[in-house]
Amino acid sequence: LVAVILNENVVAFSSLAKGRANGGIRTSTGQVNGQILGPVARNGLAFEDVVIGQGRRILPGDTVACYYSGSFTKGPLGKPFIFDQITPDDGPPLKVVVGKGETIRGWDLGILGGLEGEIPPMNVGGRRKLSIPSGLAYGPNEVGPIPANQDLDFELEVVQAGKESDISLKFRLGGYAIALGVPAIILLIAYTLLWH
C-alpha cells in the first residue's frame, strides 16, 4: 500500500489545505510518536530536520526518489502503527513528482517548504520528520488502514531529485532514429521501385 499516492483521494483534499488544518489535537511543538518535533507552521504541519541535505534544493515539479516510513498513533497507549514504508532493504525508493498534487498536501509542503518561509525546503540527501494534520493528509476519508481524520507521521529521506522525464534518453534517441529512419527507408524503397 502506497497510501500517499492515491490521486483520487489527493484531489479531493487539495481544497482542505487552504487556511488552517482541521486535523486532530496538536501541541505547540508537534509530536511524532510521542517525540516532540521542531517548529509548527500555521497549518499545523510540524517538522524536524534529522539531516540537512548537502545536495541541491528540491523544486516544484521535481521527481524525487525517497525512502520513507509512514505511521500514526493507534490505541489508548498511543503506540505507533506503521501503515507504509519503503526502506533501502526493500529495494528502489519511491519516485514521485512533488508540487503537482501527486502526494498528500502535507508531503508537498514538508518537502518543498512554504508558508512564507515557515517551512524550509529540503535538499537532496536530507532526512526530515513530519507530523501532518489530517487536513493536509486524507481529511474525513478513511484510506486503507488509515482512519478518517487521522494525523500522520512520516520520516523521509530524499536520495535523488531532478526534472526527470518519464522517457529516458536512450528511449528518446531510439525514437528519433526510428522517426528519421522510417521515412529514409520509404524514400529509398520508392526510389528503387520508381527508377529501376
N, CA, C and O atoms as a DFTB+ gen file, in Angstrom:
784 C
 N C O
     1  1       0.853      -1.184       0.000
     2  2       0.000       0.000       0.000
     3  2       0.887       1.231       0.000
     4  3       1.690       1.423       0.912
     5  1       0.746       2.054      -1.004
     6  2       1.432       3.346      -1.022
     7  2       0.328       4.376      -0.837
     8  3      -0.244       4.890      -1.798
     9  1       0.048       4.656       0.425
    10  2      -1.114       5.460       0.776
    11  2      -1.007       6.903       0.354
    12  3      -2.032       7.556       0.154
    13  1       0.200       7.429       0.210
    14  2       0.323       8.845      -0.094
    15  2       0.125       9.145      -1.563
    16  3       0.100      10.314      -1.946
    17  1      -0.016       8.141      -2.391
    18  2      -0.170       8.394      -3.808
    19  2      -1.459       7.766      -4.307
    20  3      -1.450       6.872      -5.153
    21  1      -2.541       8.240      -3.778
    22  2      -3.847       7.812      -4.242
    23  2      -4.508       9.040      -4.839
    24  3      -5.216       9.770      -4.145
    25  1      -4.275       9.272      -6.135
    26  2      -4.672      10.530      -6.763
    27  2      -6.142      10.873      -6.560
    28  3      -6.481      12.038      -6.351
    29  1      -7.019       9.872      -6.619
    30  2      -8.427      10.194      -6.472
    31  2      -8.722      10.789      -5.099
    32  3      -9.640      11.598      -4.965
    33  1      -7.967      10.405      -4.088
    34  2      -8.157      10.968      -2.759
    35  2      -7.429      12.292      -2.600
    36  3      -7.951      13.208      -1.965
    37  1      -6.254      12.408      -3.154
    38  2      -5.470      13.630      -3.019
    39  2      -6.212      14.805      -3.635
    40  3      -6.256      15.886      -3.047
    41  1      -6.791      14.610      -4.802
    42  2      -7.531      15.676      -5.471
    43  2      -8.677      16.163      -4.580
    44  3      -8.956      17.359      -4.506
    45  1      -9.333      15.216      -3.907
    46  2     -10.463      15.571      -3.059
    47  2     -10.038      16.425      -1.864
    48  3     -10.843      17.193      -1.338
    49  1      -8.779      16.296      -1.430
    50  2      -8.356      17.005      -0.242
    51  2      -7.553      18.262      -0.522
    52  3      -7.186      18.972       0.415
    53  1      -7.273      18.555      -1.773
    54  2      -6.435      19.718      -2.059
    55  2      -7.085      21.002      -1.554
    56  3      -6.377      21.928      -1.157
    57  1      -8.419      21.079      -1.559
    58  2      -9.081      22.294      -1.088
    59  2      -9.038      22.398       0.442
    60  3      -9.174      23.498       0.977
    61  1      -8.851      21.281       1.156
    62  2      -8.782      21.330       2.610
    63  2      -7.504      21.972       3.108
    64  3      -7.442      22.439       4.245
    65  1      -6.487      21.998       2.266
    66  2      -5.193      22.522       2.698
    67  2      -5.197      24.037       2.823
    68  3      -4.275      24.607       3.405
    69  1      -6.218      24.700       2.289
    70  2      -6.265      26.160       2.370
    71  2      -6.645      26.576       3.787
    72  3      -7.544      25.995       4.394
    73  1      -5.964      27.570       4.299
    74  2      -6.258      28.049       5.638
    75  2      -5.719      27.091       6.693
    76  3      -4.750      26.372       6.450
    77  1      -6.343      27.082       7.854
    78  2      -5.894      26.218       8.945
    79  2      -6.320      24.781       8.697
    80  3      -7.381      24.514       8.135
    81  1      -5.476      23.877       9.126
    82  2      -5.801      22.458       9.002
    83  2      -6.919      22.126       9.978
    84  3      -7.033      22.749      11.033
    85  1      -7.740      21.147       9.628
    86  2      -8.816      20.739      10.520
    87  2      -8.519      19.364      11.098
    88  3      -9.404      18.515      11.209
    89  1      -7.253      19.159      11.465
    90  2      -6.829      17.851      11.956
    91  2      -7.090      17.679      13.432
    92  3      -7.889      18.406      14.023
    93  1      -6.406      16.705      14.032
    94  2      -6.569      16.378      15.434
    95  2      -5.903      17.406      16.329
    96  3      -5.452      18.456      15.872
    97  1      -5.850      17.087      17.598
    98  2      -5.279      17.993      18.591
    99  2      -3.771      18.039      18.414
   100  3      -3.128      17.003      18.241
   101  1      -3.218      19.220      18.455
   102  2      -1.781      19.432      18.281
   103  2      -1.224      20.192      19.469
   104  3      -1.896      21.050      20.042
   105  1      -0.011      19.875      19.828
   106  2       0.681      20.704      20.807
   107  2       1.347      21.833      20.046
   108  3       1.327      21.845      18.815
   109  1       1.935      22.782      20.759
   110  2       2.571      23.911      20.081
   111  2       3.864      23.513      19.386
   112  3       4.392      24.282      18.582
   113  1       4.384      22.324      19.680
   114  2       5.610      21.897      19.033
   115  2       5.411      20.709      18.113
   116  3       6.345      20.346      17.398
   117  1       4.249      20.087      18.094
   118  2       4.008      18.925      17.245
   119  2       4.734      17.710      17.794
   120  3       5.813      17.835      18.374
   121  1       4.149      16.543      17.614
   122  2       4.767      15.322      18.095
   123  2       4.682      14.241      17.041
   124  3       3.707      14.159      16.294
   125  1       5.704      13.416      16.987
   126  2       5.695      12.217      16.174
   127  2       5.964      11.063      17.117
   128  3       7.045      10.954      17.696
   129  1       4.969      10.204      17.263
   130  2       5.090       9.031      18.127
   131  2       5.627       9.402      19.510
   132  3       6.503       8.730      20.053
   133  1       5.085      10.480      20.063
   134  2       5.458      10.893      21.402
   135  2       6.708      11.758      21.474
   136  3       6.997      12.324      22.528
   137  1       7.455      11.875      20.383
   138  2       8.645      12.721      20.374
   139  2       8.259      14.113      19.913
   140  3       7.551      14.272      18.919
   141  1       8.719      15.108      20.625
   142  2       8.404      16.488      20.269
   143  2       9.254      16.895      19.073
   144  3      10.472      16.712      19.065
   145  1       8.591      17.448      18.067
   146  2       9.289      17.927      16.876
   147  2       9.551      19.414      16.999
   148  3       9.137      20.065      17.958
   149  1      10.247      19.928      16.007
   150  2      10.590      21.341      15.955
   151  2       9.397      22.222      15.662
   152  3       8.303      21.978      16.172
   153  1       9.593      23.245      14.846
   154  2       8.563      24.252      14.596
   155  2       7.276      23.680      14.013
   156  3       7.276      22.658      13.327
   157  1       6.186      24.370      14.307
   158  2       4.877      24.023      13.758
   159  2       4.413      25.209      12.918
   160  3       4.348      26.337      13.406
   161  1       4.092      24.948      11.659
   162  2       3.607      26.006      10.770
   163  2       2.155      26.357      11.111
   164  3       1.487      25.633      11.849
   165  1       1.686      27.464      10.567
   166  2       0.298      27.905      10.799
   167  2      -0.720      26.835      10.455
   168  3      -1.772      26.752      11.089
   169  1      -0.416      26.009       9.451
   170  2      -1.365      24.987       9.010
   171  2      -1.308      23.728       9.871
   172  3      -2.033      22.770       9.601
   173  1      -0.461      23.708      10.903
   174  2      -0.384      22.573      11.813
   175  2       0.698      21.574      11.472
   176  3       0.920      20.639      12.242
   177  1       1.381      21.730      10.349
   178  2       2.430      20.797       9.964
   179  2       3.678      21.067      10.797
   180  3       4.198      22.182      10.821
   181  1       4.152      20.018      11.485
   182  2       5.377      20.134      12.280
   183  2       6.478      19.373      11.559
   184  3       6.222      18.360      10.907
   185  1       7.703      19.867      11.680
   186  2       8.816      19.214      11.006
   187  2      10.064      19.300      11.854
   188  3      10.208      20.173      12.709
   189  1      10.958      18.370      11.593
   190  2      12.268      18.403      12.218
   191  2      13.266      17.807      11.240
   192  3      13.100      16.678      10.778
   193  1      14.301      18.573      10.929
   194  2      15.348      18.066      10.051
   195  2      16.276      17.177      10.862
   196  3      16.910      17.628      11.816
   197  1      16.349      15.907      10.473
   198  2      17.259      14.962      11.102
   199  2      18.633      15.131      10.465
   200  3      19.653      15.147      11.155
   201  1      18.646      15.256       9.142
   202  2      19.867      15.517       8.372
   203  2      19.526      16.580       7.342
   204  3      18.563      16.428       6.591
   205  1      20.295      17.644       7.296
   206  2      20.098      18.652       6.252
   207  2      20.934      18.216       5.057
   208  3      22.154      18.079       5.149
   209  1      20.255      18.002       3.935
   210  2      20.931      17.501       2.743
   211  2      21.956      18.476       2.195
   212  3      21.796      19.692       2.305
   213  1      23.005      17.936       1.607
   214  2      24.057      18.747       1.012
   215  2      23.855      18.925      -0.492
   216  3      24.614      19.650      -1.135
   217  1      22.838      18.268      -1.059
   218  2      22.560      18.391      -2.485
   219  2      21.759      19.640      -2.793
   220  3      21.572      20.509      -1.941
   221  1      21.293      19.710      -4.021
   222  2      20.549      20.894      -4.450
   223  2      19.164      20.949      -3.808
   224  3      18.630      19.935      -3.359
   225  1      18.601      22.145      -3.776
   226  2      17.265      22.365      -3.232
   227  2      16.229      21.684      -4.130
   228  3      16.363      21.683      -5.353
   229  1      15.222      21.120      -3.526
   230  2      14.143      20.465      -4.270
   231  2      13.140      21.532      -4.699
   232  3      12.743      22.388      -3.908
   233  1      12.740      21.463      -5.968
   234  2      11.859      22.467      -6.560
   235  2      10.535      21.858      -6.992
   236  3      10.467      20.656      -7.248
   237  1       9.472      22.671      -7.077
   238  2       8.194      22.152      -7.565
   239  2       8.366      21.534      -8.957
   240  3       9.039      22.095      -9.822
   241  1       7.754      20.391      -9.147
   242  2       7.843      19.695     -10.424
   243  2       8.987      18.696     -10.496
   244  3       9.085      17.933     -11.457
   245  1       9.856      18.694      -9.482
   246  2      10.938      17.707      -9.444
   247  2      10.369      16.315      -9.200
   248  3       9.387      16.145      -8.478
   249  1      11.000      15.335      -9.809
   250  2      10.734      13.952      -9.452
   251  2      11.719      13.611      -8.352
   252  3      12.932      13.658      -8.554
   253  1      11.189      13.268      -7.182
   254  2      12.059      12.922      -6.065
   255  2      12.011      11.426      -5.825
   256  3      10.964      10.792      -5.954
   257  1      13.144      10.881      -5.478
   258  2      13.235       9.480      -5.070
   259  2      13.487       9.500      -3.576
   260  3      14.450      10.110      -3.112
   261  1      12.616       8.831      -2.817
   262  2      12.778       8.876      -1.369
   263  2      12.401       7.565      -0.704
   264  3      11.551       6.809      -1.174
   265  1      13.073       7.336       0.405
   266  2      12.715       6.262       1.321
   267  2      11.909       6.914       2.429
   268  3      12.158       8.066       2.784
   269  1      10.944       6.187       2.979
   270  2      10.094       6.796       3.997
   271  2       9.437       5.735       4.864
   272  3       9.408       4.550       4.530
   273  1       8.919       6.196       5.969
   274  2       8.097       5.390       6.852
   275  2       6.923       6.256       7.258
   276  3       7.109       7.389       7.700
   277  1       5.716       5.733       7.111
   278  2       4.504       6.453       7.489
   279  2       3.797       5.729       8.619
   280  3       3.610       4.513       8.567
   281  1       3.403       6.481       9.644
   282  2       2.742       5.859      10.797
   283  2       1.710       6.812      11.380
   284  3       1.636       7.984      11.012
   285  1       0.916       6.274      12.301
   286  2       0.027       7.111      13.095
   287  2      -0.107       6.471      14.467
   288  3       0.172       5.286      14.646
   289  1      -0.538       7.275      15.432
   290  2      -0.697       6.800      16.796
   291  2      -2.012       6.050      16.891
   292  3      -3.060       6.541      16.473
   293  1      -1.937       4.839      17.454
   294  2      -3.115       3.981      17.496
   295  2      -3.336       3.476      18.915
   296  3      -2.390       3.123      19.619
   297  1      -4.583       3.449      19.316
   298  2      -4.947       2.864      20.593
   299  2      -4.749       3.792      21.773
   300  3      -4.147       4.858      21.648
   301  1      -5.261       3.374      22.922
   302  2      -5.198       4.221      24.117
   303  2      -3.773       4.413      24.646
   304  3      -3.506       5.384      25.353
   305  1      -2.859       3.502      24.311
   306  2      -1.480       3.639      24.770
   307  2      -0.639       4.491      23.825
   308  3       0.525       4.773      24.108
   309  1      -1.226       4.897      22.709
   310  2      -0.522       5.760      21.768
   311  2       0.633       5.085      21.061
   312  3       1.652       5.718      20.785
   313  1       0.481       3.800      20.763
   314  2       1.550       3.082      20.066
   315  2       1.535       3.453      18.585
   316  3       0.469       3.567      17.980
   317  1       2.727       3.642      17.999
   318  2       2.776       3.954      16.565
   319  2       2.418       2.718      15.734
   320  3       2.868       1.608      16.017
   321  1       1.606       2.938      14.715
   322  2       1.225       1.894      13.772
   323  2       1.797       2.287      12.411
   324  3       1.370       3.281      11.825
   325  1       2.755       1.515      11.906
   326  2       3.354       1.810      10.604
   327  2       2.426       1.269       9.524
   328  3       2.220       0.060       9.420
   329  1       1.869       2.171       8.725
   330  2       0.948       1.758       7.681
   331  2       1.626       1.599       6.326
   332  3       1.074       0.962       5.430
   333  1       2.816       2.172       6.168
   334  2       3.516       2.055       4.895
   335  2       4.964       2.480       5.073
   336  3       5.267       3.394       5.841
   337  1       5.857       1.804       4.352
   338  2       7.254       2.218       4.374
   339  2       8.002       1.596       3.208
   340  3       7.665       0.514       2.727
   341  1       9.011       2.303       2.778
   342  2       9.963       1.791       1.793
   343  2      11.345       2.143       2.330
   344  3      11.675       3.316       2.502
   345  1      12.150       1.113       2.594
   346  2      13.500       1.298       3.117
   347  2      14.500       0.826       2.067
   348  3      14.105       0.159       1.110
   349  1      15.783       1.152       2.217
   350  2      16.785       0.654       1.272
   351  2      16.787      -0.876       1.166
   352  3      17.111      -1.423       0.111
   353  1      16.429      -1.564       2.248
   354  2      16.351      -3.029       2.211
   355  2      15.200      -3.523       1.339
   356  3      15.232      -4.651       0.847
   357  1      14.178      -2.679       1.144
   358  2      13.018      -3.059       0.339
   359  2      13.271      -2.958      -1.156
   360  3      12.520      -3.529      -1.947
   361  1      14.302      -2.250      -1.552
   362  2      14.585      -2.070      -2.977
   363  2      14.651      -0.603      -3.334
   364  3      15.021       0.231      -2.508
   365  1      14.284      -0.283      -4.593
   366  2      14.410       1.107      -5.036
   367  2      13.459       2.037      -4.281
   368  3      12.402       1.608      -3.818
   369  1      13.837       3.305      -4.159
   370  2      12.991       4.267      -3.451
   371  2      11.735       4.607      -4.250
   372  3      11.653       4.352      -5.451
   373  1      10.776       5.179      -3.561
   374  2       9.563       5.686      -4.192
   375  2       9.936       6.898      -5.031
   376  3      10.688       7.759      -4.576
   377  1       9.417       6.971      -6.252
   378  2       9.620       8.165      -7.079
   379  2       8.273       8.845      -7.266
   380  3       7.284       8.215      -7.640
   381  1       8.258      10.135      -6.999
   382  2       7.027      10.907      -7.099
   383  2       7.367      12.345      -7.483
   384  3       8.409      12.872      -7.096
   385  1       6.482      12.967      -8.242
   386  2       6.645      14.375      -8.602
   387  2       6.021      15.212      -7.488
   388  3       4.861      15.011      -7.129
   389  1       6.792      16.149      -6.946
   390  2       6.284      16.989      -5.853
   391  2       5.784      18.324      -6.399
   392  3       6.285      18.848      -7.394
   393  1       4.781      18.847      -5.711
   394  2       4.225      20.141      -6.088
   395  2       3.196      20.073      -7.198
   396  3       2.763      21.110      -7.700
   397  1       2.800      18.884      -7.590
   398  2       1.836      18.721      -8.684
   399  2       0.606      17.930      -8.257
   400  3      -0.163      17.487      -9.109
   401  1       0.408      17.746      -6.955
   402  2      -0.781      17.053      -6.466
   403  2      -0.711      15.540      -6.535
   404  3      -1.743      14.877      -6.435
   405  1       0.480      14.973      -6.704
   406  2       0.611      13.514      -6.741
   407  2       0.712      12.910      -5.350
   408  3       0.587      11.695      -5.195
   409  1       0.935      13.731      -4.348
   410  2       1.036      13.255      -2.977
   411  2       0.044      14.027      -2.124
   412  3      -0.622      14.950      -2.593
   413  1      -0.040      13.631      -0.868
   414  2      -0.873      14.415       0.040
   415  2      -0.229      15.788       0.208
   416  3       0.983      15.938       0.054
   417  1      -1.029      16.760       0.516
   418  2      -0.561      18.150       0.615
   419  2       0.552      18.298       1.663
   420  3       1.473      19.093       1.478
   421  1       0.470      17.545       2.745
   422  2       1.489      17.620       3.782
   423  2       2.863      17.187       3.292
   424  3       3.879      17.708       3.752
   425  1       2.903      16.233       2.357
   426  2       4.187      15.827       1.774
   427  2       4.740      16.943       0.909
   428  3       5.914      17.295       1.015
   429  1       3.881      17.508       0.038
   430  2       4.345      18.600      -0.821
   431  2       4.931      19.738       0.016
   432  3       6.025      20.223      -0.275
   433  1       4.205      20.164       1.054
   434  2       4.688      21.253       1.907
   435  2       5.908      20.839       2.713
   436  3       6.829      21.635       2.898
   437  1       5.924      19.607       3.193
   438  2       7.036      19.132       4.002
   439  2       8.323      18.990       3.217
   440  3       9.407      19.127       3.785
   441  1       8.229      18.717       1.922
   442  2       9.416      18.563       1.077
   443  2       9.803      19.894       0.429
   444  3      10.972      20.281       0.441
   445  1       8.816      20.588      -0.134
   446  2       9.087      21.825      -0.882
   447  2       9.179      23.066       0.002
   448  3       9.750      24.080      -0.398
   449  1       8.614      22.978       1.204
   450  2       8.565      24.153       2.055
   451  2       7.413      25.052       1.663
   452  3       6.702      24.774       0.698
   453  1       7.227      26.120       2.401
   454  2       6.153      27.044       2.059
   455  2       5.745      27.913       3.227
   456  3       6.429      27.985       4.248
   457  1       4.603      28.576       3.048
   458  2       4.026      29.495       4.024
   459  2       5.007      30.597       4.403
   460  3       5.329      30.792       5.575
   461  1       5.471      31.308       3.390
   462  2       6.397      32.431       3.564
   463  2       7.597      32.067       4.424
   464  3       7.985      32.831       5.308
   465  1       8.177      30.923       4.174
   466  2       9.402      30.539       4.855
   467  2       9.226      29.829       6.184
   468  3      10.214      29.476       6.827
   469  1       7.982      29.612       6.614
   470  2       7.777      28.892       7.877
   471  2       8.332      27.476       7.788
   472  3       8.842      26.939       8.772
   473  1       8.232      26.881       6.618
   474  2       8.750      25.536       6.402
   475  2       9.830      25.650       5.327
   476  3       9.517      25.980       4.183
   477  1      11.083      25.389       5.662
   478  2      12.139      25.491       4.649
   479  2      12.091      24.302       3.689
   480  3      11.697      23.205       4.085
   481  1      12.485      24.509       2.436
   482  2      12.523      23.386       1.501
   483  2      13.646      22.421       1.863
   484  3      14.640      22.799       2.484
   485  1      13.464      21.173       1.460
   486  2      14.504      20.162       1.683
   487  2      15.533      20.216       0.560
   488  3      15.266      20.739      -0.522
   489  1      16.699      19.672       0.832
   490  2      17.745      19.485      -0.159
   491  2      17.926      17.990      -0.384
   492  3      17.590      17.178       0.479
   493  1      18.457      17.634      -1.541
   494  2      18.750      16.234      -1.819
   495  2      19.727      15.730      -0.762
   496  3      20.695      16.412      -0.425
   497  1      19.472      14.545      -0.249
   498  2      20.282      13.973       0.812
   499  2      19.726      14.260       2.192
   500  3      20.243      13.754       3.189
   501  1      18.670      15.073       2.262
   502  2      18.083      15.429       3.552
   503  2      17.158      14.355       4.077
   504  3      16.577      13.575       3.323
   505  1      17.037      14.336       5.389
   506  2      16.107      13.438       6.064
   507  2      15.297      14.287       7.031
   508  3      15.860      15.064       7.802
   509  1      13.968      14.142       6.992
   510  2      13.095      15.006       7.773
   511  2      11.958      14.195       8.378
   512  3      11.437      13.267       7.759
   513  1      11.585      14.563       9.604
   514  2      10.391      14.016      10.244
   515  2       9.264      15.012      10.027
   516  3       9.463      16.221      10.146
   517  1       8.096      14.508       9.712
   518  2       6.919      15.351       9.520
   519  2       5.781      14.850      10.390
   520  3       5.561      13.643      10.497
   521  1       5.076      15.747      10.998
   522  2       3.838      15.443      11.695
   523  2       2.748      16.212      10.945
   524  3       2.671      17.437      11.025
   525  1       1.910      15.476      10.217
   526  2       0.960      16.076       9.271
   527  2      -0.451      15.992       9.834
   528  3      -0.940      14.896      10.109
   529  1      -1.118      17.141      10.011
   530  2      -2.507      17.104      10.476
   531  2      -3.406      16.497       9.404
   532  3      -3.090      16.547       8.215
   533  1      -4.517      15.930       9.831
   534  2      -5.396      15.209       8.900
   535  2      -5.868      16.079       7.738
   536  3      -6.093      15.568       6.642
   537  1      -6.021      17.376       7.959
   538  2      -6.467      18.269       6.892
   539  2      -5.467      18.400       5.764
   540  3      -5.827      18.811       4.661
   541  1      -4.211      18.055       6.023
   542  2      -3.180      18.064       4.985
   543  2      -2.847      16.640       4.538
   544  3      -1.899      16.414       3.786
   545  1      -3.653      15.681       5.021
   546  2      -3.464      14.277       4.636
   547  2      -4.724      13.816       3.906
   548  3      -4.960      14.214       2.766
   549  1      -5.536      12.975       4.559
   550  2      -6.731      12.437       3.900
   551  2      -8.038      12.964       4.465
   552  3      -9.112      12.542       4.038
   553  1      -7.958      13.895       5.434
   554  2      -9.162      14.532       5.956
   555  2     -10.170      13.536       6.499
   556  3      -9.790      12.599       7.202
   557  1     -11.454      13.721       6.187
   558  2     -12.508      12.887       6.764
   559  2     -12.646      11.507       6.106
   560  3     -13.520      10.729       6.490
   561  1     -11.815      11.202       5.145
   562  2     -11.932       9.907       4.464
   563  2     -11.009       8.865       5.083
   564  3      -9.894       9.166       5.510
   565  1     -11.501       7.644       5.117
   566  2     -10.708       6.505       5.531
   567  2      -9.990       5.972       4.292
   568  3     -10.622       5.761       3.257
   569  1      -8.676       5.753       4.386
   570  2      -7.897       5.271       3.244
   571  2      -7.088       4.059       3.706
   572  3      -6.166       4.194       4.510
   573  1      -7.433       2.888       3.200
   574  2      -6.750       1.669       3.616
   575  2      -6.822       1.534       5.123
   576  3      -7.908       1.622       5.694
   577  1      -5.680       1.321       5.789
   578  2      -5.692       1.184       7.250
   579  2      -5.745       2.522       7.989
   580  3      -5.775       2.542       9.219
   581  1      -5.758       3.634       7.259
   582  2      -5.727       4.962       7.891
   583  2      -7.160       5.392       8.203
   584  3      -7.973       5.539       7.291
   585  1      -7.478       5.596       9.495
   586  2      -8.829       6.043       9.855
   587  2      -9.110       7.469       9.371
   588  3      -8.190       8.220       9.046
   589  1     -10.376       7.821       9.332
   590  2     -10.783       9.181       8.981
   591  2     -10.232      10.162      10.008
   592  3     -10.087       9.824      11.183
   593  1      -9.928      11.371       9.562
   594  2      -9.449      12.465      10.417
   595  2      -8.206      12.087      11.227
   596  3      -8.055      12.488      12.381
   597  1      -7.333      11.320      10.610
   598  2      -6.142      10.833      11.296
   599  2      -4.928      11.690      10.953
   600  3      -4.638      11.923       9.779
   601  1      -4.220      12.158      11.982
   602  2      -2.942      12.828      11.778
   603  2      -1.916      11.753      11.421
   604  3      -1.981      10.637      11.936
   605  1      -0.978      12.083      10.547
   606  2       0.019      11.121      10.090
   607  2       1.425      11.604      10.416
   608  3       1.700      12.803      10.430
   609  1       2.300      10.653      10.675
   610  2       3.704      10.945      10.971
   611  2       4.573      10.253       9.933
   612  3       4.362       9.082       9.616
   613  1       5.542      10.973       9.410
   614  2       6.447      10.417       8.408
   615  2       7.880      10.744       8.775
   616  3       8.169      11.775       9.381
   617  1       8.758       9.853       8.399
   618  2      10.177      10.159       8.357
   619  2      10.588       9.831       6.932
   620  3      10.405       8.705       6.472
   621  1      11.138      10.807       6.239
   622  2      11.501      10.579       4.846
   623  2      12.901      11.070       4.556
   624  3      13.405      12.001       5.185
   625  1      13.514      10.415       3.585
   626  2      14.865      10.764       3.151
   627  2      14.856      10.896       1.641
   628  3      14.536       9.942       0.932
   629  1      15.205      12.066       1.150
   630  2      15.247      12.303      -0.288
   631  2      16.649      11.943      -0.786
   632  3      17.636      12.575      -0.407
   633  1      16.720      10.920      -1.641
   634  2      18.026      10.453      -2.115
   635  2      18.372      10.976      -3.508
   636  3      19.527      10.926      -3.929
   637  1      17.362      11.476      -4.217
   638  2      17.603      11.992      -5.574
   639  2      16.449      12.907      -5.953
   640  3      15.321      12.704      -5.503
   641  1      16.719      13.905      -6.772
   642  2      15.667      14.787      -7.280
   643  2      16.133      15.419      -8.574
   644  3      17.326      15.648      -8.774
   645  1      15.197      15.694      -9.437
   646  2      15.524      16.360     -10.690
   647  2      14.317      16.450     -11.592
   648  3      13.275      15.849     -11.330
   649  1      14.472      17.198     -12.640
   650  2      13.413      17.339     -13.647
   651  2      13.514      16.161     -14.605
   652  3      13.943      16.305     -15.750
   653  1      13.115      15.009     -14.120
   654  2      13.229      13.808     -14.929
   655  2      12.014      13.651     -15.821
   656  3      10.886      13.960     -15.439
   657  1      12.275      13.169     -16.997
   658  2      11.201      12.841     -17.924
   659  2      10.861      11.381     -17.722
   660  3      11.708      10.585     -17.318
   661  1       9.630      11.036     -18.002
   662  2       9.249       9.630     -17.945
   663  2       9.904       8.842     -19.066
   664  3       9.914       7.611     -19.039
   665  1      10.449       9.542     -20.051
   666  2      11.078       8.892     -21.191
   667  2      12.584       9.061     -21.060
   668  3      13.091      10.182     -21.029
   669  1      13.295       7.941     -20.983
   670  2      14.741       8.001     -20.814
   671  2      15.411       8.513     -22.086
   672  3      14.822       8.489     -23.167
   673  1      16.646       8.974     -21.940
   674  2      17.406       9.471     -23.077
   675  2      17.601       8.382     -24.119
   676  3      17.467       8.638     -25.315
   677  1      17.917       7.172     -23.680
   678  2      18.116       6.057     -24.601
   679  2      16.847       5.797     -25.423
   680  3      16.915       5.575     -26.631
   681  1      15.686       5.828     -24.749
   682  2      14.421       5.604     -25.441
   683  2      14.142       6.737     -26.431
   684  3      13.683       6.494     -27.547
   685  1      14.423       7.983     -26.013
   686  2      14.199       9.115     -26.906
   687  2      15.094       9.044     -28.131
   688  3      14.629       9.291     -29.244
   689  1      16.387       8.705     -27.950
   690  2      17.287       8.587     -29.096
   691  2      16.827       7.489     -30.051
   692  3      16.900       7.636     -31.271
   693  1      16.355       6.391     -29.475
   694  2      15.800       5.321     -30.312
   695  2      14.592       5.804     -31.092
   696  3      14.423       5.458     -32.262
   697  1      13.758       6.597     -30.453
   698  2      12.576       7.147     -31.131
   699  2      12.962       8.080     -32.262
   700  3      12.358       8.048     -33.335
   701  1      13.973       8.917     -32.023
   702  2      14.445       9.807     -33.082
   703  2      15.000       9.011     -34.255
   704  3      14.760       9.355     -35.412
   705  1      15.736       7.954     -33.958
   706  2      16.301       7.124     -35.023
   707  2      15.202       6.501     -35.858
   708  3      15.292       6.458     -37.085
   709  1      14.165       6.017     -35.191
   710  2      13.043       5.426     -35.928
   711  2      12.322       6.496     -36.735
   712  3      11.984       6.284     -37.899
   713  1      12.087       7.659     -36.103
   714  2      11.372       8.731     -36.788
   715  2      12.118       9.209     -38.027
   716  3      11.490       9.560     -39.026
   717  1      13.427       9.228     -37.981
   718  2      14.210       9.644     -39.140
   719  2      14.489       8.481     -40.087
   720  3      14.566       8.665     -41.302
   721  1      14.638       7.290     -39.529
   722  2      14.995       6.131     -40.339
   723  2      13.864       5.611     -41.195
   724  3      14.092       5.242     -42.347
   725  1      12.642       5.570     -40.667
   726  2      11.496       5.033     -41.421
   727  2      11.251       5.843     -42.697
   728  3      11.122       5.244     -43.765
   729  1      11.181       7.168     -42.636
   730  2      10.985       7.910     -43.885
   731  2      12.146       7.706     -44.875
   732  3      11.928       7.649     -46.085
   733  1      13.365       7.597     -44.359
   734  2      14.509       7.375     -45.247
   735  2      14.387       6.038     -45.960
   736  3      14.680       5.936     -47.151
   737  1      13.957       5.019     -45.240
   738  2      13.780       3.693     -45.855
   739  2      12.654       3.743     -46.874
   740  3      12.779       3.166     -47.954
   741  1      11.577       4.409     -46.562
   742  2      10.453       4.520     -47.513
   743  2      10.904       5.248     -48.778
   744  3      10.574       4.829     -49.887
   745  1      11.653       6.330     -48.611
   746  2      12.160       7.049     -49.778
   747  2      13.111       6.179     -50.599
   748  3      13.078       6.215     -51.830
   749  1      13.944       5.409     -49.934
   750  2      14.871       4.518     -50.623
   751  2      14.108       3.450     -51.411
   752  3      14.450       3.165     -52.558
   753  1      13.086       2.866     -50.806
   754  2      12.269       1.854     -51.492
   755  2      11.545       2.489     -52.677
   756  3      11.524       1.926     -53.771
   757  1      10.950       3.667     -52.453
   758  2      10.240       4.345     -53.528
   759  2      11.200       4.681     -54.681
   760  3      10.851       4.505     -55.848
   761  1      12.374       5.151     -54.362
   762  2      13.364       5.481     -55.385
   763  2      13.743       4.227     -56.184
   764  3      13.828       4.248     -57.412
   765  1      13.966       3.140     -55.444
   766  2      14.341       1.877     -56.098
   767  2      13.234       1.372     -56.997
   768  3      13.516       0.917     -58.106
   769  1      11.997       1.431     -56.570
   770  2      10.883       0.929     -57.362
   771  2      10.563       1.821     -58.557
   772  3      10.244       1.323     -59.636
   773  1      10.648       3.121     -58.370
   774  2      10.277       4.033     -59.445
   775  2      11.375       4.229     -60.486
   776  3      11.066       4.428     -61.661
   777  1      12.585       4.181     -60.112
   778  2      13.669       4.488     -61.033
   779  2      14.371       3.255     -61.580
   780  3      15.249       3.397     -62.432
   781  1      14.037       2.088     -61.145
   782  2      14.686       0.878     -61.667
   783  2      13.726      -0.044     -62.287
   784  3      14.116      -1.106     -62.773
